[in-house]
Amino acid sequence: MHWFESQLAQLDTLADDYLSAQRQPAADIVNVSEVTRLKRAAFIDAVQALVDKVVKIKGVSACAAYHDGLILAQSAEASNMDAFGAIIQETIRAAQHGETSLDLGEIEQIVIVGAVNKLAMLSVGPIILCISSPKGVNLASVLSQAK
């Protein structure tokens, strides 16, 4: 497993921990709320850390993470976050319509390639991680070589 895959696996684990904490019985609401808050914070901190690392990779223009179209984490280099969010929301919605009818299963990734740039959208737990790069960059290659 290369660097980026291991980072995504860690995020998946943190997301599962957070979602499990949300499902705890509320017998001791104070402790359950605190555990949930800590798990959520750990997940969000890890998402921001990954976004910060990914944007430093040569060939990556911007990186951001969204939940239901709302920004959760972003790189300083990303200038049009609202446009990213809108594109992600609409693209994921359209893909989910084809999910069942095309027998694709749960959507894991979508890549939109334009004449100049491309945008990769990856499902990670409850978020969509977006990576923008120039069209000619092989994202799989640069992400697998990063450390």
Coordinates of N, CA and C in Angstrom, one line a residue:
M1 N 0.9 -1.2 0.0 CA 0.0 0.0 0.0 C 0.9 1.2 0.0
H2 N 0.7 2.1 -0.9 CA 1.5 3.3 -1.0 C 1.0 4.4 0.0
W3 N 1.7 5.5 0.1 CA 1.5 6.6 1.1 C 0.0 7.1 1.0
F4 N -0.5 7.4 -0.1 CA -1.8 8.0 -0.2 C -2.9 7.0 0.2
E5 N -2.8 5.8 -0.2 CA -3.7 4.7 0.2 C -3.7 4.5 1.7
S6 N -2.5 4.6 2.3 CA -2.4 4.4 3.8 C -3.1 5.6 4.5
Q7 N -3.0 6.8 3.9 CA -3.6 8.0 4.5 C -5.1 7.8 4.4
L8 N -5.6 7.4 3.3 CA -7.1 7.2 3.1 C -7.6 6.1 4.1
A9 N -6.8 5.0 4.3 CA -7.2 4.0 5.2 C -7.3 4.5 6.6
Q10 N -6.3 5.3 7.0 CA -6.4 6.0 8.4 C -7.6 6.8 8.5
L11 N -7.9 7.6 7.5 CA -9.1 8.4 7.5 C -10.4 7.6 7.6
D12 N -10.4 6.5 6.9 CA -11.6 5.6 7.0 C -11.8 5.0 8.4
T13 N -10.6 4.7 9.0 CA -10.7 4.2 10.4 C -11.2 5.2 11.4
L14 N -10.7 6.5 11.2 CA -11.2 7.6 12.1 C -12.6 7.9 11.8
A15 N -13.0 7.8 10.6 CA -14.5 8.1 10.3 C -15.3 7.0 10.9
D16 N -14.9 5.7 10.8 CA -15.7 4.7 11.4 C -15.8 4.8 12.9
D17 N -14.7 5.2 13.6 CA -14.6 5.5 15.0 C -15.6 6.6 15.4
Y18 N -15.6 7.7 14.6 CA -16.5 8.8 14.8 C -18.0 8.3 14.7
L19 N -18.3 7.6 13.6 CA -19.7 7.2 13.3 C -20.1 6.2 14.4
S20 N -19.2 5.3 14.9 CA -19.5 4.4 16.0 C -19.8 5.2 17.3
A21 N -19.1 6.2 17.5 CA -19.3 7.0 18.7 C -20.6 7.7 18.7
Q22 N -21.1 8.1 17.5 CA -22.4 8.7 17.4 C -23.5 7.7 17.7
R23 N -23.3 6.4 17.5 CA -24.3 5.4 17.7 C -24.4 4.8 19.1
Q24 N -23.5 5.4 20.0 CA -23.5 4.9 21.4 C -24.8 5.2 22.1
P25 N -25.2 4.2 23.0 CA -26.4 4.5 23.8 C -26.2 5.7 24.7
A26 N -27.2 6.5 24.8 CA -27.1 7.8 25.6 C -27.4 7.7 27.1
A27 N -27.0 6.5 27.7 CA -27.2 6.4 29.1 C -26.4 7.4 29.9
D28 N -25.2 7.7 29.5 CA -24.3 8.7 30.1 C -24.1 9.7 29.1
I29 N -25.0 10.6 28.9 CA -25.0 11.6 27.8 C -23.7 12.5 27.8
V30 N -23.2 12.8 29.0 CA -22.1 13.7 29.1 C -20.8 13.0 28.5
N31 N -20.6 11.8 29.0 CA -19.4 11.0 28.5 C -19.6 10.7 27.0
V32 N -20.8 10.3 26.6 CA -21.0 9.9 25.2 C -20.7 11.1 24.3
S33 N -21.2 12.3 24.7 CA -21.0 13.5 24.0 C -19.6 13.9 23.9
E34 N -18.9 13.7 25.0 CA -17.4 14.1 25.0 C -16.6 13.1 24.1
V35 N -16.9 11.8 24.1 CA -16.2 10.9 23.3 C -16.5 11.2 21.8
T36 N -17.8 11.5 21.5 CA -18.2 11.8 20.1 C -17.5 13.0 19.7
R37 N -17.4 14.1 20.5 CA -16.7 15.3 20.1 C -15.2 15.1 19.9
L38 N -14.6 14.2 20.7 CA -13.2 13.9 20.5 C -12.9 13.1 19.3
K39 N -13.8 12.2 19.0 CA -13.6 11.4 17.7 C -13.8 12.3 16.5
R40 N -14.8 13.2 16.6 CA -15.1 14.1 15.5 C -13.9 15.0 15.3
A41 N -13.3 15.5 16.3 CA -12.2 16.4 16.2 C -11.0 15.7 15.7
A42 N -10.7 14.4 16.1 CA -9.6 13.6 15.5 C -9.8 13.4 14.0
F43 N -11.0 13.1 13.6 CA -11.3 12.9 12.2 C -11.0 14.2 11.4
I44 N -11.6 15.3 11.9 CA -11.5 16.6 11.1 C -10.0 17.0 11.1
D45 N -9.3 16.9 12.2 CA -7.9 17.2 12.2 C -7.1 16.4 11.2
A46 N -7.4 15.1 11.2 CA -6.7 14.2 10.2 C -7.0 14.6 8.8
V47 N -8.3 15.0 8.5 CA -8.7 15.4 7.2 C -7.9 16.7 6.8
Q48 N -7.8 17.7 7.7 CA -7.1 18.9 7.4 C -5.6 18.6 7.2
A49 N -5.0 17.7 8.0 CA -3.6 17.4 7.8 C -3.3 16.7 6.5
L50 N -4.3 15.8 6.0 CA -4.1 15.2 4.7 C -4.2 16.3 3.6
V51 N -5.2 17.1 3.7 CA -5.3 18.2 2.7 C -4.0 19.0 2.6
D52 N -3.5 19.4 3.8 CA -2.3 20.2 3.8 C -1.1 19.4 3.2
K53 N -1.0 18.1 3.4 CA 0.1 17.3 2.8 C -0.1 17.2 1.3
V54 N -1.3 16.9 0.9 CA -1.6 16.6 -0.6 C -1.3 17.9 -1.4
V55 N -1.7 19.0 -0.9 CA -1.5 20.2 -1.7 C 0.0 20.6 -1.9
K56 N 0.9 20.0 -1.1 CA 2.3 20.3 -1.2 C 3.0 19.4 -2.3
I57 N 2.2 18.4 -2.7 CA 2.8 17.4 -3.7 C 2.9 18.1 -5.1
K58 N 4.0 18.0 -5.7 CA 4.3 18.6 -7.0 C 3.3 18.1 -8.0
G59 N 2.5 19.0 -8.6 CA 1.5 18.6 -9.6 C 0.1 18.8 -9.1
V60 N -0.1 19.0 -7.8 CA -1.4 19.2 -7.2 C -1.6 20.7 -7.1
S61 N -2.7 21.2 -7.6 CA -3.0 22.7 -7.6 C -3.8 23.1 -6.3
A62 N -4.7 22.2 -5.9 CA -5.5 22.5 -4.7 C -6.1 21.2 -4.2
C63 N -6.5 21.3 -2.9 CA -7.1 20.2 -2.3 C -8.1 20.7 -1.2
A64 N -9.2 20.0 -1.1 CA -10.3 20.4 -0.2 C -11.1 19.2 0.2
A65 N -11.8 19.2 1.3 CA -12.7 18.2 1.7 C -14.0 18.8 2.0
Y66 N -15.1 18.1 1.6 CA -16.4 18.5 1.7 C -17.3 17.5 2.4
H67 N -18.3 18.0 3.1 CA -19.4 17.1 3.6 C -20.7 17.7 3.2
D68 N -21.5 17.0 2.4 CA -22.7 17.5 1.9 C -22.6 18.8 1.2
G69 N -21.5 19.0 0.4 CA -21.3 20.2 -0.3 C -20.7 21.4 0.5
L70 N -20.5 21.2 1.8 CA -20.0 22.3 2.6 C -18.5 22.0 2.9
I71 N -17.7 23.0 2.9 CA -16.3 22.9 3.1 C -16.0 22.4 4.5
L72 N -15.1 21.4 4.6 CA -14.7 20.9 5.9 C -13.2 21.2 6.2
A73 N -12.4 21.1 5.1 CA -11.0 21.5 5.1 C -10.6 21.9 3.8
Q74 N -9.6 22.8 3.7 CA -9.1 23.3 2.4 C -7.7 23.7 2.5
S75 N -7.0 23.7 1.3 CA -5.7 24.2 1.2 C -5.7 25.7 1.0
A76 N -4.7 26.4 1.4 CA -4.7 27.8 1.2 C -4.6 28.2 -0.3
E77 N -4.1 27.3 -1.1 CA -4.0 27.6 -2.5 C -5.3 27.5 -3.3
A78 N -6.3 26.9 -2.7 CA -7.6 26.8 -3.4 C -8.4 28.1 -3.4
S79 N -8.7 28.6 -4.5 CA -9.3 30.0 -4.6 C -10.8 29.9 -4.8
N80 N -11.3 28.9 -5.4 CA -12.8 28.9 -5.7 C -13.5 27.8 -5.0
M81 N -13.5 27.8 -3.7 CA -14.0 26.8 -2.9 C -15.5 26.6 -3.1
D82 N -16.3 27.7 -3.3 CA -17.7 27.5 -3.5 C -18.0 26.8 -4.8
A83 N -17.2 27.1 -5.8 CA -17.4 26.4 -7.1 C -17.1 25.0 -7.0
F84 N -16.0 24.6 -6.2 CA -15.7 23.2 -6.0 C -16.9 22.5 -5.3
G85 N -17.4 23.1 -4.3 CA -18.5 22.6 -3.5 C -19.7 22.3 -4.4
A86 N -20.1 23.3 -5.2 CA -21.2 23.2 -6.1 C -21.0 22.0 -7.1
I87 N -19.9 22.0 -7.7 CA -19.6 20.9 -8.7 C -19.6 19.6 -8.0
I88 N -19.1 19.5 -6.9 CA -19.0 18.2 -6.1 C -20.5 17.7 -5.8
Q89 N -21.2 18.6 -5.3 CA -22.6 18.3 -4.9 C -23.4 17.8 -6.1
E90 N -23.3 18.5 -7.2 CA -24.1 18.1 -8.4 C -23.5 16.8 -9.0
T91 N -22.2 16.7 -9.1 CA -21.6 15.5 -9.7 C -21.9 14.2 -8.9
I92 N -21.8 14.3 -7.5 CA -22.1 13.2 -6.7 C -23.6 12.8 -6.8
R93 N -24.4 13.8 -6.8 CA -25.9 13.5 -6.9 C -26.2 12.8 -8.3
A94 N -25.6 13.2 -9.4 CA -25.8 12.6 -10.6 C -25.2 11.2 -10.6
A95 N -24.0 11.0 -10.1 CA -23.4 9.7 -10.0 C -24.3 8.7 -9.2
Q96 N -24.8 9.2 -8.1 CA -25.7 8.3 -7.2 C -26.9 7.9 -7.9
H97 N -27.4 8.7 -8.9 CA -28.6 8.2 -9.7 C -28.2 7.0 -10.5
G98 N -27.0 7.0 -11.0 CA -26.5 5.9 -11.8 C -26.0 4.7 -11.0
E99 N -25.8 4.9 -9.8 CA -25.2 3.9 -8.9 C -26.0 2.6 -8.9
T100 N -27.2 2.7 -8.8 CA -28.1 1.5 -8.8 C -28.4 1.0 -10.2
S101 N -28.8 1.9 -11.1 CA -29.2 1.5 -12.4 C -28.1 0.9 -13.2
L102 N -26.9 1.4 -13.0 CA -25.8 0.8 -13.7 C -25.0 -0.3 -12.9
D103 N -25.5 -0.6 -11.7 CA -24.9 -1.6 -10.9 C -23.5 -1.3 -10.6
L104 N -23.2 0.0 -10.3 CA -21.8 0.4 -10.0 C -21.4 0.1 -8.5
G105 N -22.4 0.0 -7.6 CA -22.1 0.0 -6.2 C -21.9 1.4 -5.7
E106 N -21.5 1.5 -4.5 CA -21.2 2.8 -3.9 C -20.1 3.5 -4.6
I107 N -20.4 4.8 -4.9 CA -19.4 5.6 -5.6 C -18.1 5.8 -4.8
E108 N -17.0 5.5 -5.3 CA -15.7 5.7 -4.6 C -14.9 6.9 -5.2
Q109 N -15.0 7.1 -6.5 CA -14.2 8.2 -7.0 C -14.8 8.6 -8.4
I110 N -14.6 9.9 -8.6 CA -15.1 10.5 -9.9 C -13.9 11.5 -10.3
V111 N -13.6 11.5 -11.6 CA -12.6 12.4 -12.1 C -13.2 13.1 -13.3
I112 N -13.2 14.5 -13.2 CA -13.6 15.3 -14.3 C -12.4 15.9 -15.0
V113 N -12.2 15.7 -16.2 CA -11.1 16.2 -17.0 C -11.5 17.3 -17.9
G114 N -11.0 18.5 -17.7 CA -11.3 19.6 -18.6 C -10.1 19.8 -19.6
A115 N -10.2 20.8 -20.4 CA -9.1 21.0 -21.4 C -7.9 21.5 -20.7
V116 N -8.0 22.1 -19.5 CA -6.8 22.7 -18.8 C -6.5 21.9 -17.5
N117 N -7.5 21.7 -16.7 CA -7.3 21.1 -15.4 C -8.2 19.9 -15.2
K118 N -8.0 19.1 -14.2 CA -8.9 18.1 -13.8 C -9.2 18.1 -12.3
L119 N -10.3 17.5 -11.9 CA -10.7 17.4 -10.6 C -11.0 16.0 -10.2
A120 N -10.3 15.4 -9.2 CA -10.6 14.1 -8.7 C -11.4 14.2 -7.4
M121 N -12.5 13.4 -7.3 CA -13.3 13.4 -6.1 C -13.3 12.0 -5.5
L122 N -12.9 11.9 -4.3 CA -12.7 10.6 -3.7 C -13.6 10.5 -2.4
S123 N -14.4 9.5 -2.3 CA -15.2 9.3 -1.1 C -14.4 8.7 0.0
V124 N -14.4 9.4 1.1 CA -13.6 8.9 2.3 C -14.5 9.1 3.5
G125 N -15.0 8.0 4.0 CA -16.0 8.0 5.1 C -17.1 8.9 4.7
P126 N -17.5 9.9 5.5 CA -18.6 10.8 5.2 C -18.2 12.0 4.4
I127 N -17.0 12.1 3.9 CA -16.6 13.3 3.2 C -16.2 12.9 1.7
I128 N -16.1 14.0 0.9 CA -15.5 13.9 -0.4 C -14.2 14.7 -0.4
L129 N -13.1 14.0 -0.7 CA -11.8 14.7 -0.8 C -11.6 15.1 -2.3
C130 N -11.4 16.3 -2.6 CA -11.2 16.8 -3.9 C -9.8 17.3 -4.1
I131 N -9.2 16.8 -5.3 CA -7.9 17.2 -5.6 C -7.9 17.7 -7.0
S132 N -7.4 18.9 -7.2 CA -7.3 19.6 -8.5 C -5.9 19.6 -9.0
S133 N -5.7 19.4 -10.3 CA -4.3 19.4 -10.9 C -4.4 19.8 -12.3
P134 N -3.3 20.2 -12.9 CA -3.3 20.4 -14.4 C -3.7 19.1 -15.1
K135 N -4.3 19.2 -16.2 CA -4.8 18.0 -17.0 C -3.7 16.9 -17.2
G136 N -2.5 17.3 -17.5 CA -1.4 16.4 -17.8 C -0.8 15.6 -16.7
V137 N -1.2 16.0 -15.4 CA -0.6 15.3 -14.3 C -1.3 14.0 -14.0
N138 N -0.5 12.9 -13.8 CA -1.0 11.6 -13.5 C -1.1 11.6 -12.0
L139 N -2.3 11.9 -11.5 CA -2.5 12.0 -10.0 C -2.2 10.7 -9.3
A140 N -2.6 9.5 -9.9 CA -2.3 8.2 -9.2 C -0.8 8.1 -9.0
S141 N 0.0 8.5 -10.0 CA 1.5 8.4 -9.9 C 2.0 9.4 -8.8
V142 N 1.6 10.6 -8.9 CA 2.2 11.6 -7.9 C 1.7 11.3 -6.5
L143 N 0.5 10.9 -6.3 CA 0.0 10.6 -5.0 C 0.7 9.3 -4.4
S144 N 1.0 8.4 -5.3 CA 1.6 7.1 -4.8 C 3.1 7.3 -4.4
Q145 N 3.7 8.3 -4.9 CA 5.1 8.6 -4.7 C 5.3 9.5 -3.5
A146 N 4.3 10.2 -3.1 CA 4.5 11.2 -2.0 C 4.7 10.5 -0.7
K147 N 5.3 11.3 0.2 CA 5.5 10.7 1.6 C 5.2 11.8 2.6

